[in-house]
XYZ file of C-alpha atoms in Angstrom:
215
model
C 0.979 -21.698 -5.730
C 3.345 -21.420 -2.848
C 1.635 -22.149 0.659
C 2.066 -19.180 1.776
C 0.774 -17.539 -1.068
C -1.922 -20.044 -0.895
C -2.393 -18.771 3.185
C -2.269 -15.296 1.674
C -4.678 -15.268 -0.762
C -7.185 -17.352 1.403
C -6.740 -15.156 3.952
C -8.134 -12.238 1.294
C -10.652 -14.191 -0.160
C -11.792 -14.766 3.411
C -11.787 -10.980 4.412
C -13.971 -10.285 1.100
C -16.730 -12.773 1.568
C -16.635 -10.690 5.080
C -17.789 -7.725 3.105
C -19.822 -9.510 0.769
C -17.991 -9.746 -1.834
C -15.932 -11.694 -3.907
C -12.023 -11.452 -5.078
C -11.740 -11.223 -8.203
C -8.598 -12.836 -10.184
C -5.082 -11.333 -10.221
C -5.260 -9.838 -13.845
C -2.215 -10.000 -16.017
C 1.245 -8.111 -14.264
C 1.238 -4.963 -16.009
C 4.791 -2.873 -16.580
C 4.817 0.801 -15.504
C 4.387 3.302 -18.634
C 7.113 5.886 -17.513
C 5.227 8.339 -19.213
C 2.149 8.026 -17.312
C 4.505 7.750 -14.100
C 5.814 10.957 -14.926
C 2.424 12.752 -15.500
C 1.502 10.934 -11.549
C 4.718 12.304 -10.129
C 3.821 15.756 -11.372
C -0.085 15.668 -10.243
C 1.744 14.314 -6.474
C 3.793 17.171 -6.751
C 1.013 19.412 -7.773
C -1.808 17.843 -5.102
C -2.585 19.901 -1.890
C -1.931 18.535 1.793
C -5.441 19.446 3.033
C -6.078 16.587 5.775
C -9.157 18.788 6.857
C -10.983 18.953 3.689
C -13.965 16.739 4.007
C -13.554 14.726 0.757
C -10.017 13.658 1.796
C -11.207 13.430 5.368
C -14.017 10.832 4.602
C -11.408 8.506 2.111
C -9.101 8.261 4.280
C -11.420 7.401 6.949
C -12.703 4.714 4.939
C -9.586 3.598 4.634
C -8.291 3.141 7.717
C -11.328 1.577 8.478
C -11.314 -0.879 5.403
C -7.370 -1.241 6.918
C -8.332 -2.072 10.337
C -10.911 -5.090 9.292
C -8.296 -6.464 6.949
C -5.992 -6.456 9.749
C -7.893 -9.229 11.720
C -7.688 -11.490 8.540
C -3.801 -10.794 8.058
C -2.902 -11.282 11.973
C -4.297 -15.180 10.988
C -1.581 -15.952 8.563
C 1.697 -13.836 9.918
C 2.749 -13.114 12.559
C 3.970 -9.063 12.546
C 6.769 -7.715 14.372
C 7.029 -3.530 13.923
C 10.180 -2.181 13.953
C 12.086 1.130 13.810
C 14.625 0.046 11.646
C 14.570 -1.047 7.744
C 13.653 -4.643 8.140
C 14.590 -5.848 4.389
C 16.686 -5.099 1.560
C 14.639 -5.946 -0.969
C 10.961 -7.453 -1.101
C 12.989 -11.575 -1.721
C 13.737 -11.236 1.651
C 10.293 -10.127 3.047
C 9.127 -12.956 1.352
C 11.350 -15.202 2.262
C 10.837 -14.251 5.841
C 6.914 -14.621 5.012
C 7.343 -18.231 3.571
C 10.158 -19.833 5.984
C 9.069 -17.639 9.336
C 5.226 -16.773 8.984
C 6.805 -13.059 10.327
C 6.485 -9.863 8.578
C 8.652 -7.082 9.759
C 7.154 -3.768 9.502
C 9.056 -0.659 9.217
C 7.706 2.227 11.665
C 9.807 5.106 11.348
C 9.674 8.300 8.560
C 7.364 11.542 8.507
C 4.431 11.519 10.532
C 1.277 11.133 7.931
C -1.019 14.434 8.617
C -4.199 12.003 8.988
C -3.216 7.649 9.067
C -0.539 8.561 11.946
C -3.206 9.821 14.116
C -5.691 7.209 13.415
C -5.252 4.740 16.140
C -6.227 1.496 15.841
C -7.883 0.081 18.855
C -6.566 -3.270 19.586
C -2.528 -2.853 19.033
C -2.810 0.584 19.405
C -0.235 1.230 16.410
C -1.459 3.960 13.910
C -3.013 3.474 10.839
C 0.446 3.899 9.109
C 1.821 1.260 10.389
C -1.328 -0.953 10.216
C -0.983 0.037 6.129
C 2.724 -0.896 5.807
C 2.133 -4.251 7.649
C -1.437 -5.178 5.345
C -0.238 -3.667 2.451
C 2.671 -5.726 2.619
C 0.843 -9.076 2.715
C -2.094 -8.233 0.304
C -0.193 -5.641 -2.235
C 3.117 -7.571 -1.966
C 3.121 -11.251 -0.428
C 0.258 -12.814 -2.247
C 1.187 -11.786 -5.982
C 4.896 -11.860 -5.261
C 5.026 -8.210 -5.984
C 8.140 -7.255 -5.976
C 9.357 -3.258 -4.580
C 10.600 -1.877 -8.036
C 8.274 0.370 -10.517
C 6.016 -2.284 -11.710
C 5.772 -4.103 -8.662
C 4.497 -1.470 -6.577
C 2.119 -0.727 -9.743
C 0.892 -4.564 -9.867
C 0.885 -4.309 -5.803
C -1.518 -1.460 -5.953
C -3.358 -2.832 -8.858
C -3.915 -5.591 -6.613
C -4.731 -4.590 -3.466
C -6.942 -1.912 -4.995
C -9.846 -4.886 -5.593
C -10.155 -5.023 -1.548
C -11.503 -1.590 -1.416
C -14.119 0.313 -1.913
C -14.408 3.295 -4.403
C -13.733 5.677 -1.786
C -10.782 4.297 0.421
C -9.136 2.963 -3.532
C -8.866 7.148 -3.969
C -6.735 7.445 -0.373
C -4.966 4.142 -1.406
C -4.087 5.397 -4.911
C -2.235 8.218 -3.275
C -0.691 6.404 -0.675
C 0.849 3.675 -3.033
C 0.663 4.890 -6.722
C 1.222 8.446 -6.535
C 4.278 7.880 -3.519
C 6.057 5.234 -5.883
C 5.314 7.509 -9.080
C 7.414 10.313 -7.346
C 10.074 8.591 -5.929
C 10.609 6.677 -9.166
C 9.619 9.841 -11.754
C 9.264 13.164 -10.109
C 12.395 15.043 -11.840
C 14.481 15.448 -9.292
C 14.714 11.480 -8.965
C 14.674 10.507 -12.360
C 18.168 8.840 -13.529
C 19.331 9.067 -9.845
C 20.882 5.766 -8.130
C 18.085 4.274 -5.861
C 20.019 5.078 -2.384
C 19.542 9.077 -3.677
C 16.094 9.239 -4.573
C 13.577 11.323 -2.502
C 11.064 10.300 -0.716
C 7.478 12.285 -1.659
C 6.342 14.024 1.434
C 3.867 12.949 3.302
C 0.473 13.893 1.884
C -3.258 13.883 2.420
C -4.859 14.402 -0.365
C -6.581 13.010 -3.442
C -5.239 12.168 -7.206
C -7.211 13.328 -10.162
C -9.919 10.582 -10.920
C -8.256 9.266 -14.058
C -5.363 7.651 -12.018
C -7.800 5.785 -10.164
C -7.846 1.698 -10.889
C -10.507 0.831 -13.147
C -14.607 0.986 -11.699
């Protein structure tokens, strides 16, 4: 292992036995069933933005939360540096700029989210948006080497999914799974050239249960 995919993954392991837990091992990288991408895209798609309903409302909150606590274990191993502009082309260079730098560059800009842009973290006062680019980055992306395509973002979620509890894993799930299963399978993306695929608008709301990572 890489050391800083070594710094990475000690840094996670550290944040767990914070919690009282343990991390369990990486499991085999999967590759993303298009089908089942599809059927996410369409339940995205289908899901209502209701940031005021209280079962949304209380995931998300745990998520920022569980966001904000990982955030003191990921400021230990890289430095971050948030930005307006698209900091990378692809996810080599973020980690090259991880492994050569110890500096993640965290992109701020896009549609408000209806609830994590409004969640303000205390200490940096950036919103829990940007707080979930920057950790999701280092503990989806960084210590796998997850790359940005379909299955990357699948094994990044996969991942990063084991840090959570039950409840903030149903916000995560749509943040990461059901975004990337829209832009890469919704129908008006499919077969489309990366640079003209939509982005899925910003949501708050919850999956159906069965897209959930395993209890």
């Amino acid at each position: 292992m890489r050391p800083h995919r070594r710094r990475t993954d000690a840094a996670a392991r550290a944040y767990m036995r914070s919690v009282g837990r343990e991390l369990p091992p990486a499991g085999p990288r999967v590759k993303v069933d298009p089908a089942t991408g599809r059927r996410i895209a369409l339940a995205y798609i289908a899901m209502e933005n209701d940031p005021n309903d209280p079962e949304v409302r209380a995931a998300y909150n745990a998520f920022a939360s569980e966001l904000f606590d990982q955030w003191e274990f990921v400021k230990s191993v890289v430095r971050i540096d948030f930005t307006e502009g698209d900091p990378y082309p692809n996810s080599e260079a973020m980690r090259d700029d991880i492994r050569q730098n110890r500096r993640l560059r965290v992109f701020t800009g896009g549609e408000p989210h209806p609830i994590l842009s409004y969640i303000v973290h205390p200490e940096t006062g950036r919103s829990a948006n940007d707080i979930f680019r920057a950790v999701h980055d280092v503990f989806g992306h960084a210590k796998e080497g997850n790359q940005f395509g379909p299955s990357g973002e699948e094994n990044a979620w996969l991942d990063h999914s084991m840090m959570f509890s039950r409840e903030a894993q149903r916000a995560l799930t749509t943040e990461t799974r059901g975004q990337n299963s829209y832009f890469n399978y919704a129908p008006q993306n499919e077969g489309k050239p990366v640079a003209e695929k939509q982005y899925a608008q910003q949501k708050a709301g919850l999956l159906p249960d069965e897209f959930l990572p395993p209890a």
